[in-house]
Amino acid sequence: MRHCGNCSADLPSGSQFCLRCGSALNGGTPLETVAMTMTMATVSRPKQLPHRFDPGSLIASRYRIVSRLGKGGMGEVFRADDIVLGQPVALKFLPESARGNLDLLTRFYDEVRIARQITHANVCRVYDIGEVEGQPYLSMEYIDGEDLSSLLRRIGRLPSDKATEFARKMCAGLAAAHSKGVLHRDLKPGNIMIDGRGELRIADFGLAALASQLEESELRHGTPAYMAPEQLEGREVSVQSDLYALGLVFYEMFTGKPAHKAETAAEILKLRKESTLSDPSSLVSDVDPSVERAIKQCLDPDPRKRPASALALAASLPGGDPLAAALAAGEVPSPELVAASGSSEAIPRKFTIPALAGVFIGLVIVAAALAHLQRVNFLPLENPPEVLTSRARDILRDLGFEPGADSASGLDQVDQKARYTQRKITDLAAWTEEYKNPPWPLEFWYRESPQPMFSTTDDAVSLTNPPQDVPGMKSIVVDLRGKLLRLVATPPARGKGKVEATADWGALFRSAGLDLSQFKEVPPRWTVTAQSDIRKAWSGPYAGAKNVEVRVEAAAFEGKPVYFEVLWPWQVQEASGNQSSLFDRVYKIAFSSLILIILIAAILVARYNWKAGRGDRRGALRVGAFLAALYVAGWTLGTHHNFSDFDGELGMIGRAIANALFAMAVFWTLYLALEPWVRRYWPQSLVTWSRILQGKWRDPMVGRDILYGLFASVIYLGAICLYIYAIIRQGGGLDDDLGVANLMGFNWVLGRLLGGVRLSISGAVQFFLVLFLLRAILRRQWLAGLIFVALWTAEGTSNGIHNGFVWYYPALLFGAIYSTLLVLLIRYGVFATAVALFAIDTGINLVFTTNFSAWYGLSSWVMLAVIAGLALFGFKLSLGGRPLLGVPVAARAAAAQ
């Protein structure tokens, strides 16, 4: 049998090229490929080859030749001593026939340029390039050992444990190349070097290329016996092409035999496409099933069915933890390595089914509890916003005002009464009695304008934004039963020029549900912002409110009312007490300064990470863009739009986009500053997060974290229900958010949910930032966790003491709550915490009611549907494609065979 003169491999009869190294044979027609074998240090070379340089020759006044190591299609390699640095090196020269060949010279220089971008313990290092006697050469790391091809020829195959170790190292080295966008394109046993200590390195990047710069004419360059089908056909070369070649190397390393035997390129391609492959376990009995699955996945004819990356391949090997290996080596693991770490297997049902049941049971309990504890359910909410809007319009028409061209409305929460009365109510039934009669902590406002109204910020139009400074503008506030509480109207720019002697004050009192005859006139004291020529004031009892005397201030201009307001006793008392204290001013200045310092520090750290190439730019851009999109979507749903004034609407859209881009830039900067350090010292917390950023949102770990995050949220919400009930029993005030935005219709509810997603992500990052900084400063995870819980517990305890508690009640409660969040954050990471915060925010700020037929019952339905849907979705993902009961159909079929 003939043998290849280059690699000594056996040659089938009639073959025109060597299937191992690709060298064209005498008399044969070369393939449309470029093949190359570079063995930098092999211990078994039986033949003496003619030398270009004799041993002892001095090259470039620096390198002394020791011996020639090998020769390939693209040059010769010599072992030399660097007499300047005193270390051995390998020198690679192009063949003399390549003199003047611009293509080969370009490829030679590209090899240096590309290989120098890759620094990894399992990749042969390239040092520099030079020239001697008109011949370019490159210097590289000298590996005192042999290539894998030579080793396999000597011993047949590697022991399974050693083969698995080498496989993981090949994956790590190839992943380092792929992370720089470099495709090797010539992976084969001859280019895998093993030194005298048994360490492995991927060598010979002579055919390597940047994926983004690969030309169509170069797609078929490589060694035919180790090419993927798509590469043999000249269709494409990708990461998956390298993984196919790696699978062939694995097969040969574990079994001692090549995966395919063929004598022509056509036969190779046919075998590749038909995937005619003997199972490694049929050749070797001790092959691990996971290794066999990994090899068969690599050798799938369809590139889309191969592993997504070399790191994913490494993670599928037995006992392989590339993340732990990277951390042990002192390296910063890449986002791809973090995503590939950990299991991708389905989560056991013994964990997910109880978690799902816990979420549903807890959700029902929390919903029922909040329906009886939320203050909004004590209020007389018979009239939906549409009815109150109609009532407000009727009042304005009855008072003689013309309809405006634009209008807006909303609900406002007011809570002055609790501070004024200082009453202690210790029973839920008593709170129900308290809110049977006015005044109520919820008011409805409506305003009209003769021209389109646009907020001066990117927020929705409110009672005070934009300012009521356009002639003909008018605003009205009514209570929950449609009775007038306040009216402000801006007089026309041009008056009649005469003062009316009186105005119809009785119509205003009737709209407010008051009897003017029971009020006595008093001197007016309130300053009226609108132009007026008559001012009046009265005091008297408020109909329907027990033992409450109110003050009424009113003003008119030319006989038409421009101001009317019912002032409660607590409003009169607090009118002059709204100035901020010195402490508040100092606190705001200190807080603003701290934010500025953090932002400047983040910019500097992000710049450092950017220059060092450690920042996850793609991940930061994706998260920032997602948050910006959520902001714009929420703004669109919750903002007052009026396209009759296109310029005004366009300006408002521009401000919203600018604010979204600014928020995106801030988050992008913070992410680039923080994420690399977390990835270096705490990468386990980013595994699920990294998988989602890479588009692997159907991963079972994603489902697990959704389930566990929701389970933690119902525990949190249950504790909050106990806390609210304890406040009531202690006689504390109900100062919870009434969820006014969620009472304004479906658009507002949906906008609130989108805002909750955005705030949950930023909140999880905030929690994580605090915990990570504490850990970095204190150097002890347990101590950092203790301080973390103490800080947030102190904040919650201060609010509890404000509500009349003995300090240890809220301390115990919030200590338990934030300990739960700490466990979630440490054990399951950022994504699970974000899911928990979203559910918590949704549960606290949306309105619950057991009366789903009420006009505001939609909010309850939406909340329950969203949380339940998320739980079911997470549970489905956690199954990893398995059915809920039994085994998959494919598995049953395989078992039957």
Short mmCIF file of C-alpha atoms in Angstrom, two decimals, residues 67-405:
data_model
loop_
_atom_site.label_atom_id
_atom_site.label_comp_id
_atom_site.label_asym_id
_atom_site.label_seq_id
_atom_site.Cartn_x
_atom_site.Cartn_y
_atom_site.Cartn_z
CA SER A 67 16.61 21.26 13.82
CA ARG A 68 13.81 21.07 11.32
CA LEU A 69 10.54 19.90 12.81
CA GLY A 70 8.27 19.48 9.84
CA LYS A 71 7.18 20.51 6.39
CA GLY A 72 3.74 21.20 4.97
CA GLY A 73 1.90 22.65 2.04
CA MET A 74 2.52 26.17 3.27
CA GLY A 75 6.05 25.99 4.56
CA GLU A 76 8.64 24.52 6.90
CA VAL A 77 8.99 24.73 10.66
CA PHE A 78 12.32 24.83 12.50
CA ARG A 79 13.13 24.50 16.14
CA ALA A 80 15.41 27.38 17.19
CA ASP A 81 16.76 29.11 20.28
CA ASP A 82 16.02 32.79 20.85
CA ILE A 83 19.46 33.91 22.07
CA VAL A 84 18.09 37.33 23.13
CA LEU A 85 15.40 36.00 25.46
CA GLY A 86 17.02 32.65 26.11
CA GLN A 87 14.03 30.48 25.23
CA PRO A 88 13.17 27.92 22.55
CA VAL A 89 10.88 28.97 19.70
CA ALA A 90 9.50 27.52 16.51
CA LEU A 91 10.17 29.38 13.24
CA LYS A 92 7.87 28.90 10.29
CA PHE A 93 9.04 29.73 6.75
CA LEU A 94 7.11 29.75 3.52
CA PRO A 95 8.41 27.36 0.84
CA GLU A 96 10.98 28.89 -1.49
CA SER A 97 8.56 28.35 -4.37
CA ALA A 98 6.26 30.88 -2.72
CA ARG A 99 8.71 33.73 -3.36
CA GLY A 100 6.73 36.46 -5.09
CA ASN A 101 3.39 34.65 -4.56
CA LEU A 102 1.26 37.48 -3.21
CA ASP A 103 -1.60 35.17 -2.20
CA LEU A 104 0.62 33.00 -0.02
CA LEU A 105 2.45 36.01 1.41
CA THR A 106 -0.87 37.66 2.28
CA ARG A 107 -2.10 34.48 3.95
CA PHE A 108 1.18 34.20 5.87
CA TYR A 109 0.85 37.71 7.25
CA ASP A 110 -2.82 37.11 7.99
CA GLU A 111 -1.86 34.06 10.06
CA VAL A 112 0.22 36.28 12.34
CA ARG A 113 -2.34 39.04 12.47
CA ILE A 114 -5.17 36.63 13.32
CA ALA A 115 -3.29 34.30 15.67
CA ARG A 116 -1.98 37.19 17.79
CA GLN A 117 -5.57 38.14 18.65
CA ILE A 118 -6.05 34.86 20.50
CA THR A 119 -4.51 34.41 23.94
CA HIS A 120 -5.46 31.19 25.67
CA ALA A 121 -3.66 28.41 27.50
CA ASN A 122 -4.91 25.90 24.92
CA VAL A 123 -3.88 27.86 21.84
CA CYS A 124 -0.32 27.95 20.50
CA ARG A 125 1.01 31.49 20.83
CA VAL A 126 2.41 33.40 17.86
CA TYR A 127 5.08 35.95 18.77
CA ASP A 128 6.23 37.99 15.76
CA ILE A 129 7.06 38.08 12.06
CA GLY A 130 10.37 38.81 10.32
CA GLU A 131 12.30 38.30 7.10
CA VAL A 132 15.64 36.68 6.19
CA GLU A 133 17.16 36.49 2.73
CA GLY A 134 13.89 37.73 1.27
CA GLN A 135 11.91 34.95 2.95
CA PRO A 136 9.32 35.93 5.62
CA TYR A 137 9.06 33.85 8.78
CA LEU A 138 7.03 33.90 11.94
CA SER A 139 8.13 32.96 15.43
CA MET A 140 5.81 31.00 17.66
CA GLU A 141 5.69 29.02 20.84
CA TYR A 142 7.81 25.86 20.69
CA ILE A 143 5.95 22.83 21.95
CA ASP A 144 8.22 20.02 23.07
CA GLY A 145 6.03 17.04 22.32
CA GLU A 146 4.05 15.64 19.43
CA ASP A 147 0.84 16.16 17.56
CA LEU A 148 -2.32 14.20 18.30
CA SER A 149 -2.11 12.44 14.93
CA SER A 150 1.29 11.00 15.77
CA LEU A 151 0.13 10.02 19.25
CA LEU A 152 -2.92 8.18 17.91
CA ARG A 153 -0.76 6.31 15.37
CA ARG A 154 1.44 5.14 18.24
CA ILE A 155 -1.16 4.10 20.82
CA GLY A 156 -4.37 3.63 18.82
CA ARG A 157 -6.76 5.64 20.99
CA LEU A 158 -6.71 7.60 24.22
CA PRO A 159 -8.19 6.38 27.52
CA SER A 160 -11.69 7.80 27.95
CA ASP A 161 -10.81 10.05 30.90
CA LYS A 162 -7.78 11.50 29.09
CA ALA A 163 -9.73 11.89 25.86
CA THR A 164 -12.47 13.74 27.78
CA GLU A 165 -9.88 16.06 29.34
CA PHE A 166 -8.35 16.80 25.92
CA ALA A 167 -11.82 17.33 24.44
CA ARG A 168 -12.64 19.98 27.03
CA LYS A 169 -9.34 21.75 26.39
CA MET A 170 -9.92 21.72 22.63
CA CYS A 171 -13.33 23.29 23.22
CA ALA A 172 -11.82 25.99 25.44
CA GLY A 173 -9.12 26.88 22.92
CA LEU A 174 -11.53 26.89 19.99
CA ALA A 175 -13.99 29.01 21.98
CA ALA A 176 -11.23 31.57 22.57
CA ALA A 177 -10.69 31.80 18.81
CA HIS A 178 -14.41 32.02 18.06
CA SER A 179 -14.85 34.77 20.67
CA LYS A 180 -12.53 36.91 18.51
CA GLY A 181 -14.52 36.07 15.39
CA VAL A 182 -11.77 33.72 14.12
CA LEU A 183 -12.60 30.46 12.32
CA HIS A 184 -9.77 27.89 12.35
CA ARG A 185 -10.97 26.00 9.23
CA ASP A 186 -8.26 23.34 9.50
CA LEU A 187 -8.90 21.45 12.72
CA LYS A 188 -7.43 17.95 12.60
CA PRO A 189 -5.25 15.74 14.80
CA GLY A 190 -2.12 16.99 13.06
CA ASN A 191 -2.84 20.53 14.28
CA ILE A 192 -3.46 19.53 17.90
CA MET A 193 -0.16 19.62 19.83
CA ILE A 194 0.55 17.87 23.14
CA ASP A 195 3.64 18.93 25.06
CA GLY A 196 5.82 16.87 27.34
CA ARG A 197 3.65 17.68 30.36
CA GLY A 198 0.51 16.44 28.65
CA GLU A 199 -0.90 19.93 28.02
CA LEU A 200 -2.83 20.49 24.79
CA ARG A 201 -2.72 23.39 22.34
CA ILE A 202 -4.47 24.12 19.08
CA ALA A 203 -1.89 25.16 16.50
CA ASP A 204 -1.52 26.22 12.90
CA PHE A 205 -3.84 29.12 12.10
CA GLY A 206 -2.51 29.27 8.53
CA LEU A 207 -6.01 28.88 7.10
CA ALA A 208 -7.78 30.75 9.86
CA ALA A 209 -9.88 33.74 8.90
CA LEU A 210 -12.15 36.29 10.44
CA ALA A 211 -15.71 35.18 9.81
CA SER A 212 -16.69 38.70 8.77
CA GLN A 213 -13.89 38.90 6.15
CA LEU A 214 -14.12 35.43 4.61
CA GLU A 215 -14.49 35.55 0.83
CA GLU A 216 -16.56 33.09 -1.18
CA SER A 217 -13.49 31.83 -3.08
CA GLU A 218 -11.93 30.70 0.23
CA LEU A 219 -14.84 28.62 1.50
CA ARG A 220 -13.34 25.29 0.36
CA HIS A 221 -9.89 25.85 1.84
CA GLY A 222 -9.02 23.20 4.38
CA THR A 223 -8.26 19.49 4.76
CA PRO A 224 -10.90 17.41 2.92
CA ALA A 225 -11.01 14.55 5.44
CA TYR A 226 -11.95 17.01 8.21
CA MET A 227 -14.35 19.28 6.34
CA ALA A 228 -18.03 19.74 7.08
CA PRO A 229 -20.49 18.99 4.23
CA GLU A 230 -21.29 22.65 3.66
CA GLN A 231 -17.57 23.42 3.48
CA LEU A 232 -16.91 20.65 0.98
CA GLU A 233 -19.72 22.02 -1.19
CA GLY A 234 -18.36 25.55 -0.91
CA ARG A 235 -21.64 26.87 0.54
CA GLU A 236 -20.55 28.33 3.86
CA VAL A 237 -18.01 28.18 6.65
CA SER A 238 -19.10 28.96 10.18
CA VAL A 239 -18.53 28.15 13.83
CA GLN A 240 -20.54 24.98 13.24
CA SER A 241 -18.07 23.97 10.48
CA ASP A 242 -15.24 24.07 13.01
CA LEU A 243 -17.38 22.08 15.44
CA TYR A 244 -17.97 19.43 12.77
CA ALA A 245 -14.19 19.07 12.35
CA LEU A 246 -13.84 18.95 16.12
CA GLY A 247 -16.42 16.15 16.24
CA LEU A 248 -14.33 14.16 13.76
CA VAL A 249 -11.26 14.69 15.94
CA PHE A 250 -13.23 13.57 19.01
CA TYR A 251 -14.42 10.44 17.21
CA GLU A 252 -10.88 9.51 16.25
CA MET A 253 -9.53 10.31 19.71
CA PHE A 254 -12.13 8.21 21.58
CA THR A 255 -12.26 5.25 19.16
CA GLY A 256 -8.84 5.25 17.49
CA LYS A 257 -10.49 5.12 14.06
CA PRO A 258 -11.60 7.80 11.60
CA ALA A 259 -15.32 8.49 11.47
CA HIS A 260 -15.53 8.06 7.68
CA LYS A 261 -13.40 6.10 5.25
CA ALA A 262 -13.47 7.20 1.65
CA GLU A 263 -11.20 7.27 -1.38
CA THR A 264 -12.56 10.32 -3.22
CA ALA A 265 -13.96 13.69 -2.33
CA ALA A 266 -17.36 12.66 -3.73
CA GLU A 267 -17.46 9.67 -1.38
CA ILE A 268 -16.52 11.89 1.58
CA LEU A 269 -19.32 14.30 0.77
CA LYS A 270 -21.82 11.46 0.35
CA LEU A 271 -20.90 9.98 3.71
CA ARG A 272 -21.13 13.41 5.34
CA LYS A 273 -24.59 14.15 3.98
CA GLU A 274 -25.99 10.69 4.68
CA SER A 275 -24.44 10.76 8.15
CA THR A 276 -23.31 7.14 7.76
CA LEU A 277 -21.54 6.81 11.08
CA SER A 278 -20.88 3.91 13.40
CA ASP A 279 -21.72 4.69 16.99
CA PRO A 280 -18.55 5.11 19.07
CA SER A 281 -20.03 2.76 21.68
CA SER A 282 -20.20 0.02 19.05
CA LEU A 283 -16.42 0.29 18.63
CA VAL A 284 -15.36 1.03 22.20
CA SER A 285 -17.26 -0.13 25.24
CA ASP A 286 -16.20 2.55 27.73
CA VAL A 287 -17.42 5.62 25.81
CA ASP A 288 -19.63 7.76 28.00
CA PRO A 289 -23.17 8.18 26.57
CA SER A 290 -22.90 11.97 26.88
CA VAL A 291 -19.68 11.90 24.84
CA GLU A 292 -21.41 9.83 22.17
CA ARG A 293 -24.32 12.27 22.06
CA ALA A 294 -21.93 15.22 21.78
CA ILE A 295 -20.00 13.61 18.90
CA LYS A 296 -23.16 12.70 16.99
CA GLN A 297 -24.52 16.20 17.49
CA CYS A 298 -21.30 17.71 16.12
CA LEU A 299 -21.45 15.42 13.07
CA ASP A 300 -25.04 16.23 12.16
CA PRO A 301 -25.24 17.15 8.42
CA ASP A 302 -27.45 20.14 9.29
CA PRO A 303 -25.30 22.94 10.82
CA ARG A 304 -28.34 24.26 12.71
CA LYS A 305 -28.56 21.03 14.73
CA ARG A 306 -24.95 21.13 15.86
CA PRO A 307 -23.94 22.71 19.20
CA ALA A 308 -24.41 26.46 19.30
CA SER A 309 -20.80 27.02 20.35
CA ALA A 310 -17.65 25.30 21.52
CA LEU A 311 -18.57 26.25 25.08
CA ALA A 312 -21.96 24.59 24.74
CA LEU A 313 -20.17 21.51 23.46
CA ALA A 314 -17.79 21.57 26.45
CA ALA A 315 -20.71 21.89 28.84
CA SER A 316 -22.26 18.71 27.38
CA LEU A 317 -19.17 16.62 28.11
CA PRO A 318 -19.06 14.58 31.32
CA GLY A 319 -17.58 16.37 34.33
CA GLY A 320 -16.93 19.46 32.31
CA ASP A 321 -17.28 22.81 34.02
CA PRO A 322 -15.60 25.34 31.74
CA LEU A 323 -16.69 28.17 34.02
CA ALA A 324 -14.89 26.69 37.02
CA ALA A 325 -11.84 26.04 34.85
CA ALA A 326 -11.76 29.64 33.66
CA LEU A 327 -12.09 30.99 37.20
CA ALA A 328 -9.37 28.65 38.45
CA ALA A 329 -7.10 29.94 35.69
CA GLY A 330 -7.72 33.53 36.81
CA GLU A 331 -9.50 34.43 33.57
CA VAL A 332 -12.62 36.57 33.12
CA PRO A 333 -15.15 34.14 31.62
CA SER A 334 -16.86 35.39 28.50
CA PRO A 335 -20.66 35.87 28.43
CA GLU A 336 -20.84 32.83 26.15
CA LEU A 337 -18.91 30.75 28.68
CA VAL A 338 -21.21 31.88 31.49
CA ALA A 339 -24.26 30.99 29.40
CA ALA A 340 -22.83 27.57 28.55
CA SER A 341 -22.08 26.70 32.18
CA GLY A 342 -24.53 24.87 34.34
CA SER A 343 -27.02 22.25 33.31
CA SER A 344 -29.39 22.49 30.39
CA GLU A 345 -31.30 19.42 31.42
CA ALA A 346 -34.96 19.50 32.41
CA ILE A 347 -35.64 20.46 36.02
CA PRO A 348 -36.91 17.50 38.08
CA ARG A 349 -40.69 17.52 38.53
CA LYS A 350 -40.29 16.96 42.27
CA PHE A 351 -39.15 20.60 42.44
CA THR A 352 -41.21 22.29 39.73
CA ILE A 353 -44.63 20.81 40.51
CA PRO A 354 -44.56 21.94 44.19
CA ALA A 355 -43.29 25.34 43.09
CA LEU A 356 -46.12 25.71 40.57
CA ALA A 357 -48.69 24.59 43.13
CA GLY A 358 -47.23 27.02 45.66
CA VAL A 359 -47.51 29.91 43.20
CA PHE A 360 -51.18 29.17 42.45
CA ILE A 361 -52.18 28.58 46.05
CA GLY A 362 -50.26 31.63 47.23
CA LEU A 363 -51.72 33.74 44.43
CA VAL A 364 -55.27 32.87 45.45
CA ILE A 365 -54.56 33.59 49.12
CA VAL A 366 -52.80 36.90 48.38
CA ALA A 367 -55.52 38.03 45.96
CA ALA A 368 -58.25 37.27 48.50
CA ALA A 369 -56.33 38.98 51.31
CA LEU A 370 -55.52 42.12 49.34
CA ALA A 371 -59.13 42.38 48.20
CA HIS A 372 -60.04 42.86 51.88
CA LEU A 373 -57.01 44.96 52.87
CA GLN A 374 -56.56 47.42 50.01
CA ARG A 375 -58.13 50.76 50.88
CA VAL A 376 -59.61 51.16 47.42
CA ASN A 377 -62.09 48.38 48.22
CA PHE A 378 -63.51 50.44 51.14
CA LEU A 379 -64.36 53.37 48.85
CA PRO A 380 -67.72 53.89 47.09
CA LEU A 381 -66.55 53.23 43.55
CA GLU A 382 -69.94 52.99 41.91
CA ASN A 383 -69.06 55.49 39.16
CA PRO A 384 -66.39 54.58 36.60
CA PRO A 385 -64.22 57.34 35.08
CA GLU A 386 -66.53 57.62 32.06
CA VAL A 387 -69.49 58.53 34.30
CA LEU A 388 -67.43 61.06 36.29
CA THR A 389 -66.19 62.59 33.02
CA SER A 390 -69.79 63.05 31.88
CA ARG A 391 -70.71 64.59 35.24
CA ALA A 392 -67.78 67.04 35.05
CA ARG A 393 -68.81 68.12 31.56
CA ASP A 394 -72.41 68.64 32.69
CA ILE A 395 -71.24 70.90 35.55
CA LEU A 396 -69.18 73.03 33.16
CA ARG A 397 -72.07 73.38 30.73
CA ASP A 398 -74.50 74.25 33.55
CA LEU A 399 -72.12 77.02 34.60
CA GLY A 400 -72.12 78.46 31.07
CA PHE A 401 -68.72 77.24 29.78
CA GLU A 402 -68.31 76.33 26.10
CA PRO A 403 -66.84 72.89 25.18
CA GLY A 404 -63.08 72.86 24.60
CA ALA A 405 -61.17 71.47 21.64
#
